[in-house]
Amino acid sequence: MKRKWFWILWLGMLCGCLPTTVEMPPKPVERVICSGSGMLRLMVYMQAADRVVAVEQAEKGTRRTTPYRLAAPFLRDLPVFGESHGRDHAEAIVSLPQPPQLIFRTQVPGTGVAPEELQRRTGIPVVELAYGNLEEKRDVFYNTLRQMGEWLGKTERAEAVIAFFEGEMAELQRRTADGKPEERVSVYIGGVSYRGAHGFHSTRSVYAPFQWVHARNVAEVLENQISGIPHALVSPEQILAWNPDVIFLDLGTLGLENQGGWWELHENPLYQTLQAVQKGNVYAVLPSASYNTNYEIQLLNAWFIGKTLYPERFTDIDMREKTRQILTFLLGSDVWEEMEPALKNKAYRSVKLIIDN
C-alpha cells in the first residue's frame, strides 16, 4: 500500500496535478523535518529533536564544534531528504519510512525549492519561519520559537527559552552599562564564518556579544555601507588603521588551517604591529556560526568577552560553570568536553603570539 501511495504521488508531481493547498495536521505534530539553515538547532532548543524523522545531508557531518549536533547525535543516523539550504528532494520526502506531518522551513527567499512548490510536490504542509537574530531582529526569532511551540505543543518551553535569553542579555548589559561611550574599550572580531570559514579580515559590523557588554566595535562604522547582512571582509590596512585595543578571534577560522585567521595572526608581520597583538590582548572565542547563528555560543562568547574587558565586574563568573549552565538549558546536554578538543583547546584563552622584533 505504501509503495502504491508513493507512485501516486510521484505521478502527481510529474504531471503537476497535486494541489497547492493541503490539509494542516492536528496539533501537536509528532513527525517533522527541518529544511534550511538553523531550523534543526531550534528543534533541539525546543526539546523536540526526537520528533525529527529525516535530515538534510548537511546535518550528517561529524564536526565536533557544532553544539546542537553533539547534543542530539542520533540525528546523524536518520534518513536524508535533501542537501542543504532548502535544496530538498520531494521524492525522498514522500518515500520516507516515517513521512513527516509537517515541514519546518527556514525563510530564505531565492534558495532551494520554493516552499509552495515543495508543498505541492509532497502534499505535506510547509511552515516557513524566519530565523531572525539577537541583534535587531530579536522579535522575529522569538516569534519563530512561539510558532514552533504551538505546532509542537511546547508553548511553555518556547517561553522558557525566550525568558532565558532575555535574562542572560539583561544581566550582561546591567554589569557593563555605565561609562561614557568614548571611554569604552575598542574591539575587533576576526575570522568570523559566513557560508564557510574565513581569514582574520572577516568581521561583523554588528556583533551581538559586543553590544551586550557595551564594547566599542571598530567595524560598526561599516554598518551603513552594508545592505542586509552585517558581515564584512575588510583589508589588513583597514584593521591596522582601526588598531583596536582588544582583538577576539573566532575559532571557526581554524577550518582553514594554514591560511585562516589563527595562522595569519602568527605569520603576517603587518598584523603583528597591532597594539592588541603587542600587548597580548588577543583572545579566542567559539565559532559564532555553523549552518546559521549559534545563539547559545553568542551568549557564551558575550560572557567571556565581558569577563575579559571588565574582569572586576565578572569575578563571580566561572566560564566552565557558565558554559555548563547555558549548554545544558538550551541543548539539554553539556557538550563542552566534546567541543574543546575539536577546537584544539584554544577557546576562551589568550592567543600567544610570537613577535619577531
Tab-separated table of C-alpha atoms in Angstrom:
chain	number	residue	atom	x	y	z
A	1	MET	CA	0.000	0.000	0.000
A	2	LYS	CA	2.881	2.362	0.885
A	3	ARG	CA	4.504	1.641	-2.491
A	4	LYS	CA	1.240	2.357	-4.300
A	5	TRP	CA	0.893	5.700	-2.489
A	6	PHE	CA	4.445	6.635	-3.418
A	7	TRP	CA	3.816	6.070	-7.125
A	8	ILE	CA	0.554	8.036	-6.994
A	9	LEU	CA	2.433	10.982	-5.524
A	10	TRP	CA	5.309	10.582	-7.970
A	11	LEU	CA	2.955	10.630	-10.969
A	12	GLY	CA	1.191	13.626	-9.476
A	13	MET	CA	4.475	15.501	-9.240
A	14	LEU	CA	5.365	14.701	-12.827
A	15	CYS	CA	2.080	15.960	-14.211
A	16	GLY	CA	1.850	18.899	-11.814
A	17	CYS	CA	-1.629	17.890	-10.669
A	18	LEU	CA	-1.096	17.833	-6.910
A	19	PRO	CA	-2.981	20.593	-5.093
A	20	THR	CA	-1.104	23.642	-3.859
A	21	THR	CA	-3.201	23.680	-0.681
A	22	VAL	CA	-3.062	20.855	1.790
A	23	GLU	CA	-4.870	19.929	4.961
A	24	MET	CA	-2.971	21.038	8.045
A	25	PRO	CA	-2.292	18.275	10.579
A	26	PRO	CA	-3.726	18.335	14.089
A	27	LYS	CA	-1.568	19.817	16.829
A	28	PRO	CA	0.759	18.788	18.312
A	29	VAL	CA	2.622	17.251	15.392
A	30	GLU	CA	4.734	14.204	16.182
A	31	ARG	CA	6.747	13.830	12.961
A	32	VAL	CA	8.587	16.719	11.287
A	33	ILE	CA	11.550	17.506	9.083
A	34	CYS	CA	13.567	20.731	9.220
A	35	SER	CA	14.662	22.296	5.954
A	36	GLY	CA	17.218	25.078	5.784
A	37	SER	CA	19.914	26.501	7.991
A	38	GLY	CA	19.324	26.718	11.716
A	39	MET	CA	15.898	25.094	11.944
A	40	LEU	CA	17.197	21.830	13.394
A	41	ARG	CA	19.072	23.804	16.079
A	42	LEU	CA	15.764	25.318	17.167
A	43	MET	CA	14.181	21.861	17.390
A	44	VAL	CA	16.902	20.955	19.889
A	45	TYR	CA	16.192	24.159	21.842
A	46	MET	CA	12.520	23.163	21.898
A	47	GLN	CA	13.351	19.702	23.305
A	48	ALA	CA	11.683	18.144	20.263
A	49	ALA	CA	14.599	16.669	18.301
A	50	ASP	CA	13.115	13.200	18.845
A	51	ARG	CA	10.250	14.146	16.511
A	52	VAL	CA	12.562	14.676	13.532
A	53	VAL	CA	12.254	11.807	11.040
A	54	ALA	CA	14.888	12.800	8.450
A	55	VAL	CA	17.642	15.386	7.975
A	56	GLU	CA	19.479	17.273	5.268
A	57	GLN	CA	22.778	15.863	4.078
A	58	ALA	CA	24.472	18.924	5.584
A	59	GLU	CA	23.421	17.724	9.052
A	60	LYS	CA	25.230	14.386	8.673
A	61	GLY	CA	28.652	15.915	9.237
A	62	THR	CA	30.822	14.759	12.114
A	63	ARG	CA	32.269	18.160	13.098
A	64	ARG	CA	32.702	18.277	16.846
A	65	THR	CA	32.261	22.036	17.115
A	66	THR	CA	28.519	22.316	16.380
A	67	PRO	CA	26.779	22.120	19.770
A	68	TYR	CA	23.265	21.054	18.755
A	69	ARG	CA	24.576	18.146	16.684
A	70	LEU	CA	26.662	16.956	19.613
A	71	ALA	CA	23.668	17.212	21.934
A	72	ALA	CA	21.478	15.107	19.601
A	73	PRO	CA	23.893	12.686	17.883
A	74	PHE	CA	21.074	10.333	16.870
A	75	LEU	CA	20.056	12.872	14.211
A	76	ARG	CA	23.058	11.840	12.099
A	77	ASP	CA	21.588	8.345	11.757
A	78	LEU	CA	18.293	9.486	10.266
A	79	PRO	CA	17.437	9.211	6.544
A	80	VAL	CA	18.350	12.084	4.216
A	81	PHE	CA	15.672	14.119	2.415
A	82	GLY	CA	17.762	16.844	0.761
A	83	GLU	CA	21.093	18.610	0.563
A	84	SER	CA	21.209	21.989	2.336
A	85	HIS	CA	19.683	25.479	2.298
A	86	GLY	CA	16.312	24.245	1.087
A	87	ARG	CA	17.581	22.065	-1.748
A	88	ASP	CA	15.055	19.398	-0.852
A	89	HIS	CA	14.129	16.256	-2.778
A	90	ALA	CA	10.364	15.803	-2.857
A	91	GLU	CA	10.616	12.170	-3.930
A	92	ALA	CA	12.867	11.401	-0.954
A	93	ILE	CA	10.424	13.066	1.441
A	94	VAL	CA	7.319	11.190	0.261
A	95	SER	CA	9.166	7.863	0.369
A	96	LEU	CA	10.478	8.216	3.932
A	97	PRO	CA	9.744	5.211	6.202
A	98	GLN	CA	8.015	7.673	8.551
A	99	PRO	CA	6.659	10.533	6.444
A	100	PRO	CA	6.510	13.877	8.234
A	101	GLN	CA	3.244	15.545	9.130
A	102	LEU	CA	4.853	18.966	8.772
A	103	ILE	CA	7.937	20.585	7.229
A	104	PHE	CA	9.584	23.475	9.089
A	105	ARG	CA	11.443	25.590	6.569
A	106	THR	CA	13.906	28.452	7.145
A	107	GLN	CA	12.728	31.553	5.319
A	108	VAL	CA	15.475	32.435	2.859
A	109	PRO	CA	13.987	33.724	-0.417
A	110	GLY	CA	15.597	32.524	-3.606
A	111	THR	CA	17.304	29.425	-2.237
A	112	GLY	CA	16.380	25.824	-2.907
A	113	VAL	CA	12.899	24.654	-3.850
A	114	ALA	CA	10.225	27.286	-3.220
A	115	PRO	CA	8.108	26.359	-0.149
A	116	GLU	CA	4.839	26.366	-2.102
A	117	GLU	CA	6.415	24.131	-4.749
A	118	LEU	CA	7.720	21.733	-2.106
A	119	GLN	CA	4.273	21.587	-0.567
A	120	ARG	CA	2.671	20.957	-3.954
A	121	ARG	CA	5.088	18.172	-4.820
A	122	THR	CA	4.853	16.364	-1.490
A	123	GLY	CA	1.313	17.075	-0.333
A	124	ILE	CA	2.836	17.891	3.098
A	125	PRO	CA	2.259	21.299	4.719
A	126	VAL	CA	5.291	23.593	4.771
A	127	VAL	CA	5.553	26.162	7.559
A	128	GLU	CA	8.088	28.825	6.615
A	129	LEU	CA	9.790	30.522	9.564
A	130	ALA	CA	12.320	33.360	9.726
A	131	TYR	CA	15.454	32.618	11.751
A	132	GLY	CA	15.941	36.182	12.969
A	133	ASN	CA	18.849	37.208	15.181
A	134	LEU	CA	19.569	38.549	18.652
A	135	GLU	CA	20.596	41.967	17.400
A	136	GLU	CA	17.935	43.957	15.561
A	137	LYS	CA	15.556	41.040	14.798
A	138	ARG	CA	15.093	39.507	18.230
A	139	ASP	CA	11.293	39.653	17.953
A	140	VAL	CA	11.489	37.625	14.727
A	141	PHE	CA	13.488	34.901	16.467
A	142	TYR	CA	11.071	34.842	19.404
A	143	ASN	CA	8.048	34.683	17.099
A	144	THR	CA	9.551	31.648	15.369
A	145	LEU	CA	10.053	29.904	18.709
A	146	ARG	CA	6.454	30.638	19.647
A	147	GLN	CA	5.106	29.312	16.341
A	148	MET	CA	7.146	26.143	16.733
A	149	GLY	CA	5.854	25.854	20.285
A	150	GLU	CA	2.267	25.991	19.011
A	151	TRP	CA	2.839	23.273	16.423
A	152	LEU	CA	4.817	21.036	18.779
A	153	GLY	CA	2.698	21.509	21.886
A	154	LYS	CA	5.721	23.154	23.505
A	155	THR	CA	4.442	26.642	24.261
A	156	GLU	CA	5.831	26.611	27.800
A	157	ARG	CA	9.247	25.582	26.551
A	158	ALA	CA	9.205	28.353	23.925
A	159	GLU	CA	8.502	30.948	26.597
A	160	ALA	CA	11.178	29.478	28.865
A	161	VAL	CA	13.796	29.731	26.095
A	162	ILE	CA	12.805	33.323	25.362
A	163	ALA	CA	12.955	34.230	29.058
A	164	PHE	CA	16.367	32.587	29.331
A	165	PHE	CA	17.831	34.676	26.514
A	166	GLU	CA	16.247	37.847	27.858
A	167	GLY	CA	17.603	37.190	31.336
A	168	GLU	CA	21.155	36.490	30.147
A	169	MET	CA	21.282	39.558	27.910
A	170	ALA	CA	19.827	41.815	30.593
A	171	GLU	CA	22.407	40.671	33.143
A	172	LEU	CA	25.279	41.232	30.731
A	173	GLN	CA	24.033	44.720	29.976
A	174	ARG	CA	23.448	45.512	33.648
A	175	ARG	CA	27.032	44.672	34.554
A	176	THR	CA	28.521	46.862	31.819
A	177	ALA	CA	26.030	49.690	31.310
A	178	ASP	CA	27.808	52.584	32.964
A	179	GLY	CA	30.633	54.557	31.425
A	180	LYS	CA	30.882	57.053	28.602
A	181	PRO	CA	30.760	55.615	25.053
A	182	GLU	CA	34.019	57.310	24.066
A	183	GLU	CA	35.787	55.726	27.034
A	184	ARG	CA	34.797	52.172	26.184
A	185	VAL	CA	37.439	49.732	25.018
A	186	SER	CA	37.693	49.397	21.225
A	187	VAL	CA	37.407	45.822	19.994
A	188	TYR	CA	37.545	43.790	16.775
A	189	ILE	CA	36.263	40.293	15.995
A	190	GLY	CA	38.164	38.496	13.218
A	191	GLY	CA	37.828	35.160	11.453
A	192	VAL	CA	34.025	35.201	11.528
A	193	SER	CA	32.451	32.409	9.480
A	194	TYR	CA	29.861	33.234	6.840
A	195	ARG	CA	28.874	30.415	4.500
A	196	GLY	CA	32.211	28.850	5.311
A	197	ALA	CA	35.406	29.706	7.163
A	198	HIS	CA	37.311	32.927	6.523
A	199	GLY	CA	40.544	34.625	7.486
A	200	PHE	CA	41.259	37.341	10.038
A	201	HIS	CA	39.820	40.022	7.722
A	202	SER	CA	36.318	38.552	8.073
A	203	THR	CA	34.309	40.513	10.639
A	204	ARG	CA	30.874	41.864	11.541
A	205	SER	CA	29.672	45.438	11.704
A	206	VAL	CA	27.014	44.292	14.178
A	207	TYR	CA	28.133	41.644	16.669
A	208	ALA	CA	25.659	40.859	19.443
A	209	PRO	CA	28.178	39.916	22.181
A	210	PHE	CA	29.881	43.302	21.765
A	211	GLN	CA	26.523	45.064	22.010
A	212	TRP	CA	25.507	43.282	25.193
A	213	VAL	CA	28.686	44.264	27.043
A	214	HIS	CA	28.863	47.786	25.604
A	215	ALA	CA	32.154	47.236	23.805
A	216	ARG	CA	33.047	49.633	21.006
A	217	ASN	CA	33.185	47.595	17.803
A	218	VAL	CA	35.616	49.328	15.433
A	219	ALA	CA	33.822	47.757	12.461
A	220	GLU	CA	30.460	49.275	13.339
A	221	VAL	CA	31.337	52.196	11.053
A	222	LEU	CA	30.676	49.797	8.174
A	223	GLU	CA	27.051	49.271	9.177
A	224	ASN	CA	25.634	51.906	6.840
A	225	GLN	CA	27.692	50.534	3.960
A	226	ILE	CA	26.300	47.020	4.216
A	227	SER	CA	22.812	46.134	2.999
A	228	GLY	CA	21.001	43.329	4.763
A	229	ILE	CA	23.850	41.226	6.142
A	230	PRO	CA	26.249	42.682	8.744
A	231	HIS	CA	29.124	40.501	7.551
A	232	ALA	CA	32.126	42.225	6.003
A	233	LEU	CA	35.531	41.443	4.538
A	234	VAL	CA	37.979	44.272	5.209
A	235	SER	CA	41.557	44.902	4.176
A	236	PRO	CA	44.526	44.358	6.514
A	237	GLU	CA	45.277	48.053	6.109
A	238	GLN	CA	41.835	48.933	7.472
A	239	ILE	CA	42.395	46.755	10.528
A	240	LEU	CA	45.748	48.460	11.079
A	241	ALA	CA	44.067	51.864	10.810
A	242	TRP	CA	41.469	50.880	13.393
A	243	ASN	CA	44.178	49.430	15.666
A	244	PRO	CA	41.746	48.104	18.305
A	245	ASP	CA	42.585	47.839	21.989
A	246	VAL	CA	41.480	44.210	22.188
A	247	ILE	CA	41.085	41.570	19.477
A	248	PHE	CA	38.884	38.482	19.573
A	249	LEU	CA	39.412	35.645	17.110
A	250	ASP	CA	36.503	33.420	16.078
A	251	LEU	CA	37.777	29.835	16.082
A	252	GLY	CA	35.671	28.992	13.044
A	253	THR	CA	38.760	30.178	11.213
A	254	LEU	CA	40.613	27.025	12.301
A	255	GLY	CA	38.869	25.247	9.445
A	256	LEU	CA	41.225	26.987	7.012
A	257	GLU	CA	44.352	25.646	8.733
A	258	ASN	CA	47.406	27.368	7.188
A	259	GLN	CA	45.505	30.293	5.719
A	260	GLY	CA	42.977	31.170	8.404
A	261	GLY	CA	42.965	33.960	10.949
A	262	TRP	CA	44.915	31.967	13.529
A	263	TRP	CA	47.714	31.379	11.052
A	264	GLU	CA	47.628	34.982	9.775
A	265	LEU	CA	47.994	36.484	13.234
A	266	HIS	CA	51.085	34.378	13.798
A	267	GLU	CA	52.648	34.809	10.370
A	268	ASN	CA	51.607	38.169	8.903
A	269	PRO	CA	54.107	40.853	10.028
A	270	LEU	CA	51.504	43.573	9.389
A	271	TYR	CA	49.151	42.151	11.989
A	272	GLN	CA	51.971	41.790	14.482
A	273	THR	CA	52.261	45.593	14.614
A	274	LEU	CA	48.751	45.903	16.088
A	275	GLN	CA	48.782	47.229	19.635
A	276	ALA	CA	46.497	44.416	20.826
A	277	VAL	CA	48.956	41.847	19.486
A	278	GLN	CA	51.974	43.568	21.012
A	279	LYS	CA	50.275	43.910	24.413
A	280	GLY	CA	48.955	40.352	24.448
A	281	ASN	CA	45.305	41.416	24.201
A	282	VAL	CA	44.185	38.774	21.690
A	283	TYR	CA	41.669	36.123	22.762
A	284	ALA	CA	39.975	33.168	21.087
A	285	VAL	CA	36.195	32.711	21.168
A	286	LEU	CA	33.898	29.946	19.984
A	287	PRO	CA	32.611	29.842	16.380
A	288	SER	CA	29.550	32.080	16.266
A	289	ALA	CA	28.071	30.417	13.189
A	290	SER	CA	27.697	26.882	11.950
A	291	TYR	CA	24.852	26.464	9.470
A	292	ASN	CA	23.418	29.738	10.747
A	293	THR	CA	23.962	31.570	14.039
A	294	ASN	CA	24.818	29.586	17.151
A	295	TYR	CA	22.682	31.552	19.609
A	296	GLU	CA	23.984	29.599	22.582
A	297	ILE	CA	27.543	30.414	21.541
A	298	GLN	CA	26.727	34.106	21.224
A	299	LEU	CA	25.727	34.083	24.888
A	300	LEU	CA	28.857	32.217	25.938
A	301	ASN	CA	31.124	34.499	23.914
A	302	ALA	CA	29.471	37.538	25.463
A	303	TRP	CA	30.159	36.287	28.992
A	304	PHE	CA	33.792	35.619	28.117
A	305	ILE	CA	34.202	38.985	26.393
A	306	GLY	CA	32.611	40.768	29.346
A	307	LYS	CA	34.863	38.943	31.791
A	308	THR	CA	37.896	39.797	29.647
A	309	LEU	CA	37.118	43.506	29.228
A	310	TYR	CA	35.768	44.132	32.752
A	311	PRO	CA	37.354	41.478	34.997
A	312	GLU	CA	36.397	43.303	38.194
A	313	ARG	CA	32.696	43.090	37.251
A	314	PHE	CA	32.721	39.372	36.488
A	315	THR	CA	34.756	37.980	39.392
A	316	ASP	CA	31.842	35.708	40.337
A	317	ILE	CA	31.657	34.150	36.871
A	318	ASP	CA	33.461	30.888	36.211
A	319	MET	CA	33.408	30.271	32.459
A	320	ARG	CA	33.302	26.494	32.801
A	321	GLU	CA	30.239	26.698	35.038
A	322	LYS	CA	28.596	29.309	32.802
A	323	THR	CA	29.238	27.064	29.801
A	324	ARG	CA	27.602	24.140	31.580
A	325	GLN	CA	24.541	26.213	32.522
A	326	ILE	CA	23.887	27.643	29.065
A	327	LEU	CA	24.543	24.473	27.067
A	328	THR	CA	22.510	22.312	29.427
A	329	PHE	CA	19.497	24.614	29.444
A	330	LEU	CA	19.335	25.233	25.701
A	331	LEU	CA	20.578	21.895	24.363
A	332	GLY	CA	19.771	19.515	27.200
A	333	SER	CA	23.400	18.442	27.443
A	334	ASP	CA	26.762	19.901	28.450
A	335	VAL	CA	28.754	19.087	25.315
A	336	TRP	CA	31.806	21.191	26.195
A	337	GLU	CA	34.075	18.197	26.829
A	338	GLU	CA	33.491	17.091	23.239
A	339	MET	CA	33.879	20.551	21.736
A	340	GLU	CA	37.075	21.671	23.457
A	341	PRO	CA	39.455	19.088	21.903
A	342	ALA	CA	37.977	19.768	18.451
A	343	LEU	CA	38.893	23.426	18.973
A	344	LYS	CA	42.423	22.341	19.902
A	345	ASN	CA	41.866	23.575	23.463
A	346	LYS	CA	42.215	27.180	22.297
A	347	ALA	CA	38.770	28.537	23.214
A	348	TYR	CA	38.453	31.246	25.855
A	349	ARG	CA	42.181	31.630	26.165
A	350	SER	CA	44.731	34.273	25.310
A	351	VAL	CA	46.274	33.782	21.879
A	352	LYS	CA	50.003	33.637	22.490
A	353	LEU	CA	51.773	35.241	19.544
A	354	ILE	CA	55.485	35.121	18.860
A	355	ILE	CA	56.531	38.506	17.549
A	356	ASP	CA	59.811	38.759	15.684
A	357	ASN	CA	61.420	42.042	16.674
